[in-house]
Amino acid sequence: MYLARLIYTSHPSDNFKPEDVENILTASRRNNLAKSVSGLLYFNQNYFLQCLEGSRSSINQIYHKILNDDRHGTPLILEYKEIVERDFPRWEMGYLPETADTRLLYRRFSGADEFIPYHMSGESCHRLMIEMRKLVKAV
Ligand code: FAD
Protein backbone atom coordinates (compact mmCIF):
# COMPACT_ATOMS: atom_id res chain seq x y z
CA MET A 1 0.00 0.00 0.00
CA TYR A 2 1.68 3.15 -1.20
CA LEU A 3 2.18 5.86 1.39
CA ALA A 4 1.11 9.30 0.23
CA ARG A 5 0.66 12.87 1.46
CA LEU A 6 -2.07 15.29 0.46
CA ILE A 7 -2.09 18.96 1.47
CA TYR A 8 -5.08 21.15 0.67
CA THR A 9 -6.51 24.46 1.72
CA SER A 10 -10.12 25.69 2.00
CA HIS A 11 -12.23 28.54 3.40
CA PRO A 12 -14.69 28.11 6.26
CA SER A 13 -18.20 28.62 4.84
CA ASP A 14 -21.20 30.50 6.26
CA ASN A 15 -22.32 27.17 7.78
CA PHE A 16 -19.18 26.97 9.90
CA LYS A 17 -19.46 27.79 13.62
CA PRO A 18 -16.44 28.07 15.95
CA GLU A 19 -17.57 25.02 17.94
CA ASP A 20 -17.37 22.93 14.74
CA VAL A 21 -13.60 22.67 15.16
CA GLU A 22 -14.11 20.30 18.08
CA ASN A 23 -16.66 18.19 16.13
CA ILE A 24 -14.37 18.04 13.11
CA LEU A 25 -11.43 16.91 15.25
CA THR A 26 -13.47 14.26 17.07
CA ALA A 27 -14.79 12.77 13.80
CA SER A 28 -11.35 13.09 12.15
CA ARG A 29 -9.52 11.28 14.92
CA ARG A 30 -12.03 8.46 14.99
CA ASN A 31 -12.18 7.99 11.21
CA ASN A 32 -8.48 8.55 10.56
CA LEU A 33 -7.44 6.08 13.27
CA ALA A 34 -9.60 3.42 11.61
CA LYS A 35 -7.81 4.03 8.30
CA SER A 36 -4.27 4.61 9.66
CA VAL A 37 -4.38 8.18 8.40
CA SER A 38 -2.42 10.82 10.30
CA GLY A 39 -1.88 14.53 9.81
CA LEU A 40 -2.21 18.10 10.93
CA LEU A 41 -4.99 20.67 10.65
CA TYR A 42 -4.20 24.37 10.88
CA PHE A 43 -7.00 26.93 11.15
CA ASN A 44 -6.69 30.70 11.33
CA GLN A 45 -10.37 31.82 11.02
CA ASN A 46 -9.93 32.57 7.28
CA TYR A 47 -8.35 29.37 6.01
CA PHE A 48 -8.00 25.70 6.75
CA LEU A 49 -4.68 24.10 5.84
CA GLN A 50 -4.64 20.34 6.27
CA CYS A 51 -2.10 17.60 5.66
CA LEU A 52 -3.27 13.98 5.37
CA GLU A 53 -0.78 11.10 5.33
CA GLY A 54 -1.55 7.43 4.86
CA SER A 55 -2.22 4.89 2.16
CA ARG A 56 -3.18 6.37 -1.19
CA SER A 57 -6.65 4.80 -1.09
CA SER A 58 -7.39 5.86 2.52
CA ILE A 59 -6.37 9.44 1.82
CA ASN A 60 -8.54 9.44 -1.25
CA GLN A 61 -11.57 8.20 0.71
CA ILE A 62 -11.09 10.69 3.55
CA TYR A 63 -10.52 13.60 1.19
CA HIS A 64 -13.73 12.80 -0.70
CA LYS A 65 -15.62 12.87 2.60
CA ILE A 66 -14.02 16.22 3.46
CA LEU A 67 -14.94 17.66 0.06
CA ASN A 68 -18.64 16.98 0.74
CA ASP A 69 -18.60 18.88 4.03
CA ASP A 70 -20.56 22.13 3.68
CA ARG A 71 -18.76 23.75 6.63
CA HIS A 72 -16.02 24.78 4.20
CA GLY A 73 -15.61 25.54 0.51
CA THR A 74 -13.29 26.32 -2.43
CA PRO A 75 -10.93 23.43 -1.59
CA LEU A 76 -7.63 23.46 -3.48
CA ILE A 77 -5.10 20.64 -3.48
CA LEU A 78 -1.69 22.21 -2.91
CA GLU A 79 0.38 19.03 -2.92
CA TYR A 80 -0.12 15.35 -3.59
CA LYS A 81 2.93 13.09 -3.33
CA GLU A 82 3.90 9.49 -2.81
CA ILE A 83 6.24 9.53 0.18
CA VAL A 84 8.57 7.09 1.94
CA GLU A 85 7.93 8.32 5.48
CA ARG A 86 5.23 10.22 7.39
CA ASP A 87 5.98 13.68 8.78
CA PHE A 88 3.02 13.57 11.19
CA PRO A 89 2.91 9.96 12.44
CA ARG A 90 1.91 10.84 16.00
CA TRP A 91 -1.47 12.36 15.34
CA GLU A 92 -4.68 10.94 13.90
CA MET A 93 -5.23 14.66 13.43
CA GLY A 94 -3.03 17.19 15.21
CA TYR A 95 -4.55 20.65 15.53
CA LEU A 96 -2.98 24.08 15.62
CA PRO A 97 -4.86 27.41 15.79
CA GLU A 98 -3.24 30.71 14.82
CA THR A 99 -0.92 32.19 17.44
CA ALA A 100 1.78 34.86 17.50
CA ASP A 101 4.29 32.06 16.80
CA THR A 102 2.48 30.80 13.71
CA ARG A 103 2.18 34.37 12.38
CA LEU A 104 5.96 34.69 12.58
CA LEU A 105 6.31 31.71 10.22
CA TYR A 106 4.28 33.19 7.35
CA ARG A 107 6.99 35.52 6.10
CA ARG A 108 9.49 32.66 5.97
CA PHE A 109 7.41 30.60 3.57
CA SER A 110 5.46 33.11 1.50
CA GLY A 111 5.94 36.34 -0.37
CA ALA A 112 3.71 38.29 2.03
CA ASP A 113 3.28 38.64 5.76
CA GLU A 114 -0.36 37.70 5.38
CA PHE A 115 -1.21 33.99 5.30
CA ILE A 116 -2.90 33.14 2.01
CA PRO A 117 -2.27 29.45 1.30
CA TYR A 118 -3.94 29.76 -2.14
CA HIS A 119 -0.93 31.88 -3.15
CA MET A 120 1.70 29.51 -1.76
CA SER A 121 3.44 26.57 -3.40
CA GLY A 122 2.78 23.06 -2.16
CA GLU A 123 6.38 22.72 -1.04
CA SER A 124 6.21 25.98 0.97
CA CYS A 125 2.99 24.80 2.64
CA HIS A 126 4.58 21.45 3.42
CA ARG A 127 7.62 23.07 5.01
CA LEU A 128 5.44 25.53 6.90
CA MET A 129 3.50 22.60 8.38
CA ILE A 130 6.71 20.86 9.42
CA GLU A 131 7.64 24.00 11.37
CA MET A 132 4.10 24.17 12.79
CA ARG A 133 4.50 20.62 14.05
CA LYS A 134 6.84 21.95 16.76
CA LEU A 135 4.11 24.32 18.00
CA VAL A 136 1.37 21.73 18.50
CA LYS A 137 0.96 21.39 22.25
CA ALA A 138 -1.74 18.82 22.79
CA VAL A 139 -3.99 16.56 20.76
P1 FAD B 1 -20.56 11.75 11.94
O1 FAD B 1 -19.97 11.03 13.09
O2 FAD B 1 -22.03 11.64 11.79
O3 FAD B 1 -20.11 13.28 12.03
C1 FAD B 1 -19.30 13.79 13.08
C2 FAD B 1 -19.80 15.15 13.54
O4 FAD B 1 -19.73 16.14 12.50
C3 FAD B 1 -21.23 15.16 13.99
O5 FAD B 1 -21.31 16.02 15.09
C4 FAD B 1 -22.02 15.69 12.79
O6 FAD B 1 -23.19 16.36 13.20
C5 FAD B 1 -21.04 16.66 12.21
N1 FAD B 1 -21.12 16.78 10.75
C6 FAD B 1 -20.76 15.83 9.87
N2 FAD B 1 -20.87 16.28 8.62
C7 FAD B 1 -21.34 17.55 8.72
C8 FAD B 1 -21.66 18.55 7.78
N3 FAD B 1 -21.50 18.36 6.47
N4 FAD B 1 -22.11 19.74 8.25
C9 FAD B 1 -22.26 19.97 9.57
N5 FAD B 1 -21.96 19.05 10.53
C10 FAD B 1 -21.51 17.87 10.09
N6 FAD B 1 -13.13 13.89 8.62
C11 FAD B 1 -12.28 12.86 8.72
O7 FAD B 1 -12.72 11.71 8.84
N7 FAD B 1 -10.93 13.06 8.69
C12 FAD B 1 -10.37 14.29 8.53
O8 FAD B 1 -9.14 14.42 8.55
C13 FAD B 1 -11.24 15.41 8.41
N8 FAD B 1 -10.79 16.66 8.26
C14 FAD B 1 -11.66 17.70 8.08
C15 FAD B 1 -11.16 18.98 7.82
C16 FAD B 1 -12.03 20.04 7.59
C17 FAD B 1 -11.48 21.40 7.31
C18 FAD B 1 -13.43 19.81 7.64
C19 FAD B 1 -14.38 20.95 7.40
C20 FAD B 1 -13.94 18.56 7.90
C21 FAD B 1 -13.06 17.49 8.13
N9 FAD B 1 -13.52 16.21 8.39
C22 FAD B 1 -12.65 15.15 8.48
C23 FAD B 1 -14.95 15.95 8.64
C24 FAD B 1 -15.61 15.33 7.43
O9 FAD B 1 -15.88 16.31 6.49
C25 FAD B 1 -16.92 14.65 7.85
O10 FAD B 1 -17.76 15.56 8.50
C26 FAD B 1 -16.63 13.51 8.80
O11 FAD B 1 -15.64 12.66 8.25
C27 FAD B 1 -17.95 12.75 9.04
O12 FAD B 1 -17.67 11.76 9.95
P2 FAD B 1 -18.66 10.56 10.12
O13 FAD B 1 -18.91 9.95 8.77
O14 FAD B 1 -18.08 9.67 11.16
O15 FAD B 1 -20.01 11.27 10.53
Coordinates of C-alpha atoms and ligand atoms in Angstrom, one line a residue:
M1 CA 0.0 0.0 0.0
Y2 CA 1.7 3.2 -1.2
L3 CA 2.2 5.9 1.4
A4 CA 1.1 9.3 0.2
R5 CA 0.7 12.9 1.5
L6 CA -2.1 15.3 0.5
I7 CA -2.1 19.0 1.5
Y8 CA -5.1 21.2 0.7
T9 CA -6.5 24.5 1.7
S10 CA -10.1 25.7 2.0
H11 CA -12.2 28.5 3.4
P12 CA -14.7 28.1 6.3
S13 CA -18.2 28.6 4.8
D14 CA -21.2 30.5 6.3
N15 CA -22.3 27.2 7.8
F16 CA -19.2 27.0 9.9
K17 CA -19.5 27.8 13.6
P18 CA -16.4 28.1 15.9
E19 CA -17.6 25.0 17.9
D20 CA -17.4 22.9 14.7
V21 CA -13.6 22.7 15.2
E22 CA -14.1 20.3 18.1
N23 CA -16.7 18.2 16.1
I24 CA -14.4 18.0 13.1
L25 CA -11.4 16.9 15.2
T26 CA -13.5 14.3 17.1
A27 CA -14.8 12.8 13.8
S28 CA -11.3 13.1 12.2
R29 CA -9.5 11.3 14.9
R30 CA -12.0 8.5 15.0
N31 CA -12.2 8.0 11.2
N32 CA -8.5 8.5 10.6
L33 CA -7.4 6.1 13.3
A34 CA -9.6 3.4 11.6
K35 CA -7.8 4.0 8.3
S36 CA -4.3 4.6 9.7
V37 CA -4.4 8.2 8.4
S38 CA -2.4 10.8 10.3
G39 CA -1.9 14.5 9.8
L40 CA -2.2 18.1 10.9
L41 CA -5.0 20.7 10.6
Y42 CA -4.2 24.4 10.9
F43 CA -7.0 26.9 11.1
N44 CA -6.7 30.7 11.3
Q45 CA -10.4 31.8 11.0
N46 CA -9.9 32.6 7.3
Y47 CA -8.4 29.4 6.0
F48 CA -8.0 25.7 6.8
L49 CA -4.7 24.1 5.8
Q50 CA -4.6 20.3 6.3
C51 CA -2.1 17.6 5.7
L52 CA -3.3 14.0 5.4
E53 CA -0.8 11.1 5.3
G54 CA -1.5 7.4 4.9
S55 CA -2.2 4.9 2.2
R56 CA -3.2 6.4 -1.2
S57 CA -6.7 4.8 -1.1
S58 CA -7.4 5.9 2.5
I59 CA -6.4 9.4 1.8
N60 CA -8.5 9.4 -1.3
Q61 CA -11.6 8.2 0.7
I62 CA -11.1 10.7 3.5
Y63 CA -10.5 13.6 1.2
H64 CA -13.7 12.8 -0.7
K65 CA -15.6 12.9 2.6
I66 CA -14.0 16.2 3.5
L67 CA -14.9 17.7 0.1
N68 CA -18.6 17.0 0.7
D69 CA -18.6 18.9 4.0
D70 CA -20.6 22.1 3.7
R71 CA -18.8 23.7 6.6
H72 CA -16.0 24.8 4.2
G73 CA -15.6 25.5 0.5
T74 CA -13.3 26.3 -2.4
P75 CA -10.9 23.4 -1.6
L76 CA -7.6 23.5 -3.5
I77 CA -5.1 20.6 -3.5
L78 CA -1.7 22.2 -2.9
E79 CA 0.4 19.0 -2.9
Y80 CA -0.1 15.3 -3.6
K81 CA 2.9 13.1 -3.3
E82 CA 3.9 9.5 -2.8
I83 CA 6.2 9.5 0.2
V84 CA 8.6 7.1 1.9
E85 CA 7.9 8.3 5.5
R86 CA 5.2 10.2 7.4
D87 CA 6.0 13.7 8.8
F88 CA 3.0 13.6 11.2
P89 CA 2.9 10.0 12.4
R90 CA 1.9 10.8 16.0
W91 CA -1.5 12.4 15.3
E92 CA -4.7 10.9 13.9
M93 CA -5.2 14.7 13.4
G94 CA -3.0 17.2 15.2
Y95 CA -4.5 20.6 15.5
L96 CA -3.0 24.1 15.6
P97 CA -4.9 27.4 15.8
E98 CA -3.2 30.7 14.8
T99 CA -0.9 32.2 17.4
A100 CA 1.8 34.9 17.5
D101 CA 4.3 32.1 16.8
T102 CA 2.5 30.8 13.7
R103 CA 2.2 34.4 12.4
L104 CA 6.0 34.7 12.6
L105 CA 6.3 31.7 10.2
Y106 CA 4.3 33.2 7.4
R107 CA 7.0 35.5 6.1
R108 CA 9.5 32.7 6.0
F109 CA 7.4 30.6 3.6
S110 CA 5.5 33.1 1.5
G111 CA 5.9 36.3 -0.4
A112 CA 3.7 38.3 2.0
D113 CA 3.3 38.6 5.8
E114 CA -0.4 37.7 5.4
F115 CA -1.2 34.0 5.3
I116 CA -2.9 33.1 2.0
P117 CA -2.3 29.5 1.3
Y118 CA -3.9 29.8 -2.1
H119 CA -0.9 31.9 -3.1
M120 CA 1.7 29.5 -1.8
S121 CA 3.4 26.6 -3.4
G122 CA 2.8 23.1 -2.2
E123 CA 6.4 22.7 -1.0
S124 CA 6.2 26.0 1.0
C125 CA 3.0 24.8 2.6
H126 CA 4.6 21.4 3.4
R127 CA 7.6 23.1 5.0
L128 CA 5.4 25.5 6.9
M129 CA 3.5 22.6 8.4
I130 CA 6.7 20.9 9.4
E131 CA 7.6 24.0 11.4
M132 CA 4.1 24.2 12.8
R133 CA 4.5 20.6 14.1
K134 CA 6.8 21.9 16.8
L135 CA 4.1 24.3 18.0
V136 CA 1.4 21.7 18.5
K137 CA 1.0 21.4 22.2
A138 CA -1.7 18.8 22.8
V139 CA -4.0 16.6 20.8
Ligands
FAD1 P1 -20.6 11.7 11.9 O1 -20.0 11.0 13.1 O2 -22.0 11.6 11.8 O3 -20.1 13.3 12.0 C1 -19.3 13.8 13.1 C2 -19.8 15.1 13.5 O4 -19.7 16.1 12.5 C3 -21.2 15.2 14.0 O5 -21.3 16.0 15.1 C4 -22.0 15.7 12.8 O6 -23.2 16.4 13.2 C5 -21.0 16.7 12.2 N1 -21.1 16.8 10.8 C6 -20.8 15.8 9.9 N2 -20.9 16.3 8.6 C7 -21.3 17.6 8.7 C8 -21.7 18.6 7.8 N3 -21.5 18.4 6.5 N4 -22.1 19.7 8.2 C9 -22.3 20.0 9.6 N5 -22.0 19.0 10.5 C10 -21.5 17.9 10.1 N6 -13.1 13.9 8.6 C11 -12.3 12.9 8.7 O7 -12.7 11.7 8.8 N7 -10.9 13.1 8.7 C12 -10.4 14.3 8.5 O8 -9.1 14.4 8.5 C13 -11.2 15.4 8.4 N8 -10.8 16.7 8.3 C14 -11.7 17.7 8.1 C15 -11.2 19.0 7.8 C16 -12.0 20.0 7.6 C17 -11.5 21.4 7.3 C18 -13.4 19.8 7.6 C19 -14.4 20.9 7.4 C20 -13.9 18.6 7.9 C21 -13.1 17.5 8.1 N9 -13.5 16.2 8.4 C22 -12.7 15.2 8.5 C23 -15.0 16.0 8.6 C24 -15.6 15.3 7.4 O9 -15.9 16.3 6.5 C25 -16.9 14.7 7.9 O10 -17.8 15.6 8.5 C26 -16.6 13.5 8.8 O11 -15.6 12.7 8.2 C27 -17.9 12.8 9.0 O12 -17.7 11.8 10.0 P2 -18.7 10.6 10.1 O13 -18.9 10.0 8.8 O14 -18.1 9.7 11.2 O15 -20.0 11.3 10.5

